[in-house]
Coordinates of C-alpha atoms in Angstrom, one line a residue:
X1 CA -26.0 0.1 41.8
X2 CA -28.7 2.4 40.1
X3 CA -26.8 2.5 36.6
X4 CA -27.2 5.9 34.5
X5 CA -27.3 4.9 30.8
X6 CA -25.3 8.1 27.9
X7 CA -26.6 7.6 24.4
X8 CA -23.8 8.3 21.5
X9 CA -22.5 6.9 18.1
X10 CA -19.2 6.2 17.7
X11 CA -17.4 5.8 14.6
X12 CA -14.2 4.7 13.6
X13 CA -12.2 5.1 10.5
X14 CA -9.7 2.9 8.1
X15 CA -7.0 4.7 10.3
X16 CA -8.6 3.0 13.4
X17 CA -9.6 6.9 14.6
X18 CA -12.8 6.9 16.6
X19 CA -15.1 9.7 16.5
X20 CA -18.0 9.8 19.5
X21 CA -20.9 12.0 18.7
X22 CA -23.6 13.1 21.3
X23 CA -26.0 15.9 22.3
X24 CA -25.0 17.7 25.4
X25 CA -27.0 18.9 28.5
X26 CA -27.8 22.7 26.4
X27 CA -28.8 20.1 22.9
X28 CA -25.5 20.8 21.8
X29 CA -24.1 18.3 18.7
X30 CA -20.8 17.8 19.9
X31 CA -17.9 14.9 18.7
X32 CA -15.0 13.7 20.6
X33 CA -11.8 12.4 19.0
X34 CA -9.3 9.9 20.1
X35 CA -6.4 8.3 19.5
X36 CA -5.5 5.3 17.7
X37 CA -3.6 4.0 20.3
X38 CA -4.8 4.2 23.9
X39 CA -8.4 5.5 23.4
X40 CA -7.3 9.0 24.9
X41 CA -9.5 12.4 24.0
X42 CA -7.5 14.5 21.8
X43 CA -10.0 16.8 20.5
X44 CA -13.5 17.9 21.4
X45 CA -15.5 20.0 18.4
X46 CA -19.4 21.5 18.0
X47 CA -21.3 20.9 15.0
X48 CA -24.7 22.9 15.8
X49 CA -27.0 23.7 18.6
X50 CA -30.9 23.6 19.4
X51 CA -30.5 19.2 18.0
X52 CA -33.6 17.3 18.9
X53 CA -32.1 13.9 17.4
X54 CA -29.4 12.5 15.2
X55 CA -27.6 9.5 13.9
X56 CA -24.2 9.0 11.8
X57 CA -22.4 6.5 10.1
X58 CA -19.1 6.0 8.0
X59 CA -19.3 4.6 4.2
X60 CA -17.3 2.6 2.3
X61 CA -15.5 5.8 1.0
X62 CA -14.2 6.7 4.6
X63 CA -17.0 9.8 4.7
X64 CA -18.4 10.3 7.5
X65 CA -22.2 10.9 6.9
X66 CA -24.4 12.4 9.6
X67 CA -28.4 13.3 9.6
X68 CA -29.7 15.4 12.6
X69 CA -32.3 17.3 13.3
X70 CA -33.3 20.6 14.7
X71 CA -35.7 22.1 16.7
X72 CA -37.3 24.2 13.7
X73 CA -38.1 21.1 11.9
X74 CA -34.8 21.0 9.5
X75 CA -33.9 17.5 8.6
X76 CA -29.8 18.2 7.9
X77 CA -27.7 15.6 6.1
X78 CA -24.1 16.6 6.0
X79 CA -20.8 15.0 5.0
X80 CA -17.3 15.3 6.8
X81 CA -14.7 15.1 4.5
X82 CA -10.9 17.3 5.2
X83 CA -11.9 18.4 8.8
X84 CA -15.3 20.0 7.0
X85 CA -19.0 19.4 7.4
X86 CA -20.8 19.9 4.3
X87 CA -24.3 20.3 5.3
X88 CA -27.9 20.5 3.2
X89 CA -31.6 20.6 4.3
X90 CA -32.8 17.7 2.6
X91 CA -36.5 17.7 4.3
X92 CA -39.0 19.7 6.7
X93 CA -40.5 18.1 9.8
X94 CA -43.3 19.3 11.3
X95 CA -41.8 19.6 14.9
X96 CA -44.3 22.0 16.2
X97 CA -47.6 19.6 15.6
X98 CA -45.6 15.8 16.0
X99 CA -42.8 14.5 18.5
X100 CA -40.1 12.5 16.1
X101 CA -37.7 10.1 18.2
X102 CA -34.6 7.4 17.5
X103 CA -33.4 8.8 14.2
X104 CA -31.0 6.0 12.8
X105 CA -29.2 6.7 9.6
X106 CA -29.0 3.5 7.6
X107 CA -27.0 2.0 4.6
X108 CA -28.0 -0.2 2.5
X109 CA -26.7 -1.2 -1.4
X110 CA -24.8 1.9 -1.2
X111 CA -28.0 3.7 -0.8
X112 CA -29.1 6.6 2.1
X113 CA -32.2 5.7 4.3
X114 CA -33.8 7.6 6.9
X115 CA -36.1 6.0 9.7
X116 CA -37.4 7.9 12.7
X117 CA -40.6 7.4 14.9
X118 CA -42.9 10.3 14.9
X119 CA -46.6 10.8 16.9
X120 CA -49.0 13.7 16.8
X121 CA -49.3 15.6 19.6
X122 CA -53.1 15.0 19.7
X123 CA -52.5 11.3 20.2
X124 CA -48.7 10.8 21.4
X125 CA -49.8 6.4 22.1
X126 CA -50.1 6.2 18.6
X127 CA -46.6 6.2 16.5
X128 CA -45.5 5.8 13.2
X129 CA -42.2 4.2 12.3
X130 CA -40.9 6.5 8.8
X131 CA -38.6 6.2 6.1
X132 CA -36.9 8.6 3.8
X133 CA -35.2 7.6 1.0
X134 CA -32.9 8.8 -1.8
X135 CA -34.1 8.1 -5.6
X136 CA -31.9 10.1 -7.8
X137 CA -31.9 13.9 -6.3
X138 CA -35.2 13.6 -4.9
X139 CA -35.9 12.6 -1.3
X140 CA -38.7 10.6 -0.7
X141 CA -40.8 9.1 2.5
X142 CA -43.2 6.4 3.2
X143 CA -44.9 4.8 6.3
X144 CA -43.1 1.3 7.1
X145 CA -45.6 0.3 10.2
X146 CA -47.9 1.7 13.5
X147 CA -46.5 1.2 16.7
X148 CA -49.2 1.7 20.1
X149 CA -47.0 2.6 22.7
X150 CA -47.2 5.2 25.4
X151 CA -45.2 8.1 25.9
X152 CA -42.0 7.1 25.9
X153 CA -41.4 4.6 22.6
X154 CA -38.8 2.1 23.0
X155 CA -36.3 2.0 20.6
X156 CA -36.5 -0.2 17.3
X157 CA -33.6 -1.8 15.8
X158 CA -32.5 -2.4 12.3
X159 CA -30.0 -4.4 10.5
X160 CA -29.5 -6.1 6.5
X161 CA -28.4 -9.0 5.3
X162 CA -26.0 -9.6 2.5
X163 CA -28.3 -9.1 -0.4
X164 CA -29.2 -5.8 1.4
X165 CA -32.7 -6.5 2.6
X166 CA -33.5 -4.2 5.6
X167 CA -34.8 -5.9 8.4
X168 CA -36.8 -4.1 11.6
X169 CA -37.5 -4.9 15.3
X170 CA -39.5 -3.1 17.4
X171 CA -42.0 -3.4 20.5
X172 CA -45.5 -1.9 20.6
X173 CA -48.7 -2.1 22.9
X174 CA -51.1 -4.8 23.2
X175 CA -53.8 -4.2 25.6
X176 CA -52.3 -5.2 29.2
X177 CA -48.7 -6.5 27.5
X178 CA -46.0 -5.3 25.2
X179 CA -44.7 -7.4 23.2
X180 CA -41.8 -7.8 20.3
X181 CA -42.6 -8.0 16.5
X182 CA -40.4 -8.4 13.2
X183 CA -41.1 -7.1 9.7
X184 CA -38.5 -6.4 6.7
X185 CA -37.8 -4.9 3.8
X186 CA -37.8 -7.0 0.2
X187 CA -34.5 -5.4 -1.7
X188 CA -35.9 -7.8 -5.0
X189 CA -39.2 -6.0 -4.9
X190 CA -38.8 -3.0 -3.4
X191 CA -41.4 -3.1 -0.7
X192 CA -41.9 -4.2 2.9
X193 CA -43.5 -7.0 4.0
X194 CA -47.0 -6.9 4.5
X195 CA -46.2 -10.1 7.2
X196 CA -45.4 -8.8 10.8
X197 CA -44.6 -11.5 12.3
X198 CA -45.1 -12.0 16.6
X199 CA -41.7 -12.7 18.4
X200 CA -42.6 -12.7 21.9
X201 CA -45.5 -15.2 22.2
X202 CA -46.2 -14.8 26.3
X203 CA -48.9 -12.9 27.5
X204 CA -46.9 -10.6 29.8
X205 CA -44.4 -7.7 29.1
X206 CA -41.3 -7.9 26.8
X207 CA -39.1 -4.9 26.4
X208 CA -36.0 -4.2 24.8
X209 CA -35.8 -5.7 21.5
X210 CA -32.6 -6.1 19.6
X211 CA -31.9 -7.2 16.2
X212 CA -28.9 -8.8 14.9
X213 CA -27.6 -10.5 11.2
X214 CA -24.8 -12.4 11.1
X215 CA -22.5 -13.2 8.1
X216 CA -24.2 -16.3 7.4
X217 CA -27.8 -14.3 7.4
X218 CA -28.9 -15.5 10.5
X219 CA -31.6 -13.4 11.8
X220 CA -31.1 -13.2 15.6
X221 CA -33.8 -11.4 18.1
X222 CA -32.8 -10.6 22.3
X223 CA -35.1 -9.0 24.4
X224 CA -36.4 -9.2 27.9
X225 CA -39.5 -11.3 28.8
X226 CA -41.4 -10.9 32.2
X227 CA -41.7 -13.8 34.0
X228 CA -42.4 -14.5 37.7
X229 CA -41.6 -10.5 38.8
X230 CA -38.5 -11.2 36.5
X231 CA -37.3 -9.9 33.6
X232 CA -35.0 -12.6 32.1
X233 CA -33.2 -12.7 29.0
X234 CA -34.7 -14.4 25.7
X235 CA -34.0 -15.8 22.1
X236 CA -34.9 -16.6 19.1
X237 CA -32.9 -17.3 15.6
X238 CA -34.3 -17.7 12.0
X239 CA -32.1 -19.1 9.6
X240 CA -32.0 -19.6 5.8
X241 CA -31.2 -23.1 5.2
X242 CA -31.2 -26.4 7.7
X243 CA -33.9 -27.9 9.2
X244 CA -35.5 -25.2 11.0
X245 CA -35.7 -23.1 7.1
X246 CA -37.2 -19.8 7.8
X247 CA -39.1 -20.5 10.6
X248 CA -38.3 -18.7 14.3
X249 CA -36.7 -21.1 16.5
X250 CA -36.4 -20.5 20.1
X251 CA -33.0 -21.3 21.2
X252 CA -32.4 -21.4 25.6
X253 CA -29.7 -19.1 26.9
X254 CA -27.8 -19.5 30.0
X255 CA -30.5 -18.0 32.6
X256 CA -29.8 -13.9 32.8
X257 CA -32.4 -12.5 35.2
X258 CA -33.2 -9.0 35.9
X259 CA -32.3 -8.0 32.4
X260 CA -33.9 -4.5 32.3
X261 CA -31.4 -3.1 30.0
X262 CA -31.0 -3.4 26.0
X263 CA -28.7 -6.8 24.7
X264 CA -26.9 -6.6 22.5
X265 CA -24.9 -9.4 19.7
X266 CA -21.8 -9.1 17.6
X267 CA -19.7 -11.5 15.8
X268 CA -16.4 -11.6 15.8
X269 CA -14.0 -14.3 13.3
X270 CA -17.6 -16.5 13.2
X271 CA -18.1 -16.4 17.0
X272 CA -21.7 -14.6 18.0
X273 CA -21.5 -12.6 21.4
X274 CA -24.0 -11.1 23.5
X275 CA -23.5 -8.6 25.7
X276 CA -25.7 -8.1 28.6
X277 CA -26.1 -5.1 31.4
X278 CA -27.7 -5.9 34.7
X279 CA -27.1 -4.6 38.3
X280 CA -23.6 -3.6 39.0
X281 CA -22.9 -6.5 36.4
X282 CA -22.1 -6.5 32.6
X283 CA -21.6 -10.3 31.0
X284 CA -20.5 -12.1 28.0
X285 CA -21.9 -15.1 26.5
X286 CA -20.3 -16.9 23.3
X287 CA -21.7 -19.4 20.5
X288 CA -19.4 -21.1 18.4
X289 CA -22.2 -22.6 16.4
X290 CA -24.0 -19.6 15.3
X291 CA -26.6 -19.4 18.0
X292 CA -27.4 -23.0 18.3
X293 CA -25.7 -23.1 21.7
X294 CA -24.7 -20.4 24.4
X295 CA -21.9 -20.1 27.1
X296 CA -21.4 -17.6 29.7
X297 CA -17.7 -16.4 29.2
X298 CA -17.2 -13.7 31.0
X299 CA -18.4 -11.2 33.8
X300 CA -17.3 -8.1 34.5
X301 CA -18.3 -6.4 38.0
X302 CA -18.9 -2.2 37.2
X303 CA -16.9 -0.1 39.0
X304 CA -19.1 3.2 37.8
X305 CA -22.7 3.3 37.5
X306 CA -21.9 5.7 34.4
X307 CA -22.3 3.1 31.1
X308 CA -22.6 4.8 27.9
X309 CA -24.6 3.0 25.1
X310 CA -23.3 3.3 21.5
X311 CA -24.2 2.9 18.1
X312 CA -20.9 1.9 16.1
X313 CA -20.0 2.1 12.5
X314 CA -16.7 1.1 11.2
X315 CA -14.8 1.4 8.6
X316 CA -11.4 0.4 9.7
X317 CA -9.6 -2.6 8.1
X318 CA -10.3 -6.4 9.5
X319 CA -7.4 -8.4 10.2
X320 CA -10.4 -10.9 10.7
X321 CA -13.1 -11.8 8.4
X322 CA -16.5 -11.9 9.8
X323 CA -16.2 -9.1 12.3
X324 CA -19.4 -7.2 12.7
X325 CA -20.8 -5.0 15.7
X326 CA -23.5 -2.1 15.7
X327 CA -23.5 -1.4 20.0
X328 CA -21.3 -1.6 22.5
X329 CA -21.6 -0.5 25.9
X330 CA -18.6 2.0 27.0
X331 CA -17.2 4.1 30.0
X332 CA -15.9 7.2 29.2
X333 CA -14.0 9.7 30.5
X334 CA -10.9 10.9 29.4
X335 CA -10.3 7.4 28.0
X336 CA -12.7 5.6 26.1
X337 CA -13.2 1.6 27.2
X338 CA -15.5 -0.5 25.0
X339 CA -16.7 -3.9 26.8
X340 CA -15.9 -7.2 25.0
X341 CA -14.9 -5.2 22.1
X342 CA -12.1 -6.9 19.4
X343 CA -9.4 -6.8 21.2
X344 CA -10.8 -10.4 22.9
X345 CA -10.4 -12.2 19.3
X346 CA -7.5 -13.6 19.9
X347 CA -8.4 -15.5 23.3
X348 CA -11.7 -16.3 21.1
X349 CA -10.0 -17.6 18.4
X350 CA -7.5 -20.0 20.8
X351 CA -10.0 -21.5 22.3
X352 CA -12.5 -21.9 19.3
X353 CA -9.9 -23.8 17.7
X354 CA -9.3 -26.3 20.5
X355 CA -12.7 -26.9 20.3
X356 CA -13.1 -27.4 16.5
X357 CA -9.9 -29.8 17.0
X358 CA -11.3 -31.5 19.9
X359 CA -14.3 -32.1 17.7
X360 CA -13.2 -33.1 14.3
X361 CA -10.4 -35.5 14.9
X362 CA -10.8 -37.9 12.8
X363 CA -12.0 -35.9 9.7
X364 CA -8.5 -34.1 10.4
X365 CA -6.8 -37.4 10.1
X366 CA -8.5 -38.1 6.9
X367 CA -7.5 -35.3 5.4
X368 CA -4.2 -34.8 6.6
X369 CA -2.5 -36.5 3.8
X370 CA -4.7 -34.6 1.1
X371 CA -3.1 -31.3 2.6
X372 CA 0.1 -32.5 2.5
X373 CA 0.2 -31.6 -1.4
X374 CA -1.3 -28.1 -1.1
X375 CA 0.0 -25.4 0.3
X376 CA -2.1 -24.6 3.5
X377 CA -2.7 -20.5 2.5
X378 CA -3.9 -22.2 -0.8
X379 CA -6.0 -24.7 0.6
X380 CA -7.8 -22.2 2.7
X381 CA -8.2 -19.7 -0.4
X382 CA -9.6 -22.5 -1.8
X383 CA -12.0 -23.5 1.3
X384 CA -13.0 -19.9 1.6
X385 CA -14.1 -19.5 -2.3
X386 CA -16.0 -22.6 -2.5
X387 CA -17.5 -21.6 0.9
X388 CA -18.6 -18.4 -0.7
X389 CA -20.3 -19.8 -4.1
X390 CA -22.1 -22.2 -1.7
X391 CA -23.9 -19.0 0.6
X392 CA -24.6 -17.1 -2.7
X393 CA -26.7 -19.9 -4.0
X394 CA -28.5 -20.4 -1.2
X395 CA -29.2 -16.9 -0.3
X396 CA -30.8 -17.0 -4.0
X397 CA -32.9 -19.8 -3.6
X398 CA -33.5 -18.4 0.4
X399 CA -34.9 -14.9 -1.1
X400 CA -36.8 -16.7 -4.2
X401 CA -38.7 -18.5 -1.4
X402 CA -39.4 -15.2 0.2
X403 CA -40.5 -13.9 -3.2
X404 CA -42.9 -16.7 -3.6
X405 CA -44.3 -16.3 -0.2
X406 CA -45.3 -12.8 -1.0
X407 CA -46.6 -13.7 -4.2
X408 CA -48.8 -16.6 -2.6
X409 CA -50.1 -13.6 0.1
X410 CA -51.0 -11.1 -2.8
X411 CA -52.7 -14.3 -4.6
X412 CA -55.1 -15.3 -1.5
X413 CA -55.9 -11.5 -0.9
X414 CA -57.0 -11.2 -4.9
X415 CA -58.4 -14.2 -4.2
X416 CA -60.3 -12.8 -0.9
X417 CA -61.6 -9.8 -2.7
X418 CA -62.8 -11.9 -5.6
X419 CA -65.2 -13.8 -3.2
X420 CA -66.4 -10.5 -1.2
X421 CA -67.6 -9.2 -4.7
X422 CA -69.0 -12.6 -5.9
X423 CA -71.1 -12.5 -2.0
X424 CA -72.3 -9.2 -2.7
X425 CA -73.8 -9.9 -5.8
X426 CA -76.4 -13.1 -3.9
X427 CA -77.0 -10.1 -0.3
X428 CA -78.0 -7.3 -0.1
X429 CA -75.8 -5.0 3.0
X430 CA -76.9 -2.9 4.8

């Protein structure tokens, strides 16, 4: 089946609306709305034509905040708040000397950031990856990396931990391979990291990079590596505590071949999913150990070669904690029907829990007549709090390590320079 991949965002609200936005054939902003209930249309709307790019999200607030941009170089962030877009020109692109591509509208710390790729016309294998940024009532933007990649960029990915550090993932050229890299931003210090680190360590082509954070601030990476005329599907997790402390650790999945479309992870009630698209085939594997080990759950056999690709930002209320998604893939119609999407956390949960029972037997009989005394909803209050204190201190010691890693790199580099000037005082250079 030769599968035809939409691009929208989808958005739903604390009254479990969702709100799909996309650009039509005529570059038409357009945004479908559907029901609560079954996922039916019930209203189609316009927001404004001649759109080269957009992205939108929902904030805490319920406000639904959306950037686009047109074809005369107006950078538009608006707010829809009473069945209104409130809309201002916040920056000018040059549109007419540089192609700009993937605009992704991020929050972080309850703060507005802006990234887009952008390339001069002159030389379109050279890209930039941007970001704009709101200080006060000025707008500002700064260069985050280069990308060498040829007409067509692949998309990068971004997600942020707890503390609301910003990480990236993206893919860029390297003589006769592509391959996948990882940088991010320091929320402590302000600044990115002037460490890219190397994901993809074979000398063949990787595509399709995808970036993941869980709620313990697991770092997860997917893409697709090359290998024997095959693309097949590949992993790697950094974590910040255990043995494997801040160092990338390739973990083996279940073998995926012919993985030529984008993974993608979620987590739903502490179990991590990825979703992968192949053939007339879309799967499901689960880990119940936050990456450490993979199952294949589920597959689904497509029925339509028609699979939209979403971006998704919620801000409806979780019956579950540790819920988290930023893709799914779709079909669409009249009816909207999201793949492995929450409605599975129940059959999740059931069989998580005969799991965890199978496993922990005898630490349940020890504690059984501890529990006895407490109330259960107490007890697990009580877990949950404790539980809580514990990931704040370590994500404190985690990021003062990060700190003093980037203070040790600005140390040697001083260092560096000092000995270039002390050499050129003994030669003479040409």
């Amino acid at each position: 089946m030769n599968i035809k991949i939409k691009e929208s965002e989808l958005i739903k609200n604390s009254k479990g609306e969702y709100f799909n936005f996309y650009i039509d054939e005529k570059n038409n902003l357009l945004f479908n709305k559907f029901d609560n209930k079954n996922n039916n249309i019930i209203s189609l709307s316009e927001i404004e034509h001649n759109i080269l790019d957009f992205s939108v999200i929902i904030d805490e607030k319920d406000k639904i905040q959306l950037i686009y941009l047109i074809e005369n170089g107006n950078l538009i962030h608006c707010t829809y708040t009473q069945k209104k877009w409130i809309k201002q020109s916040i920056f000018r692109l040059n549109t007419k000397s540089n192609i700009y591509k993937h605009i992704t509208l991020f929050m972080s710390n309850n703060s507005v950031n802006i990234f887009y790729a952008c390339a001069n016309l002159v030389n379109i294998n050279l890209w930039s990856i941007e970001q704009i940024t709101k200080n006060s009532s000025n707008w500002t933007k700064k260069t985050v990396t280069s990308i060498f990649s040829k007409k067509i960029l692949a998309p990068f990915y971004i997600d942020s931990d707890n503390l609301g550090n910003i990480h990236l993932v993206f893919r860029t050229n390297e003589r006769n391979s592509t391959h996948i890299y990882y940088t991010f931003y320091n929320v402590f210090i302000k600044k990115w990291s002037q460490i890219i680190e190397k994901i993809s360590l074979t000398k063949t082509n990787n595509k399709f990079p995808y970036l993941f954070i869980d709620s313990k601030n697991n770092i997860h990476i997917l893409w697709s590596s090359l290998e024997d005329k095959d693309y097949i599907l590949r992993y790697k997790k950094l974590s910040p505590g255990g043995q494997s402390k801040f160092k990338w650790k390739k973990i083996n999945l279940p073998v995926i071949n012919n993985c030529t479309y984008t993974p993608i992870m979620s987590e739903i009630n502490e179990t991590l999913k990825i979703t992968y698209l192949k053939d007339d085939e879309i799967g499901c594997l689960n880990s119940m150990d936050y990456g450490e080990t993979w199952i294949l759950i589920d597959k689904i056999k497509l029925n339509s070669p028609s699979i939209w690709f979403l971006k998704y930002s919620s801000n409806s209320k979780k019956k579950y904690l540790n819920n988290k998604t930023n893709n799914f893939y779709a079909q669409i119609s009249d009816k909207m029907y999201l793949f492995f999407n929450e409605k599975d956390q129940k059959k999740i949960n059931f069989d998580k829990e005969e799991i965890i029972n199978l496993n922990n037997k005898d630490i349940q009989i020890e504690e059984k007549d501890e529990l006895i005394s407490i109330h259960n909803s107490d007890f697990m209050e009580l877990k949950k709090n404790i539980l809580e204190i514990k990931e704040t201190i370590e994500q404190i010691i985690a990021h003062s390590n990060i700190i003093e890693e980037e203070l040790k790199l600005m140390k040697e580099k001083l260092m560096s320079t000092e000995d270039q000037k002390h050499k050129k005082g003994f030669f003479k250079f040409k």
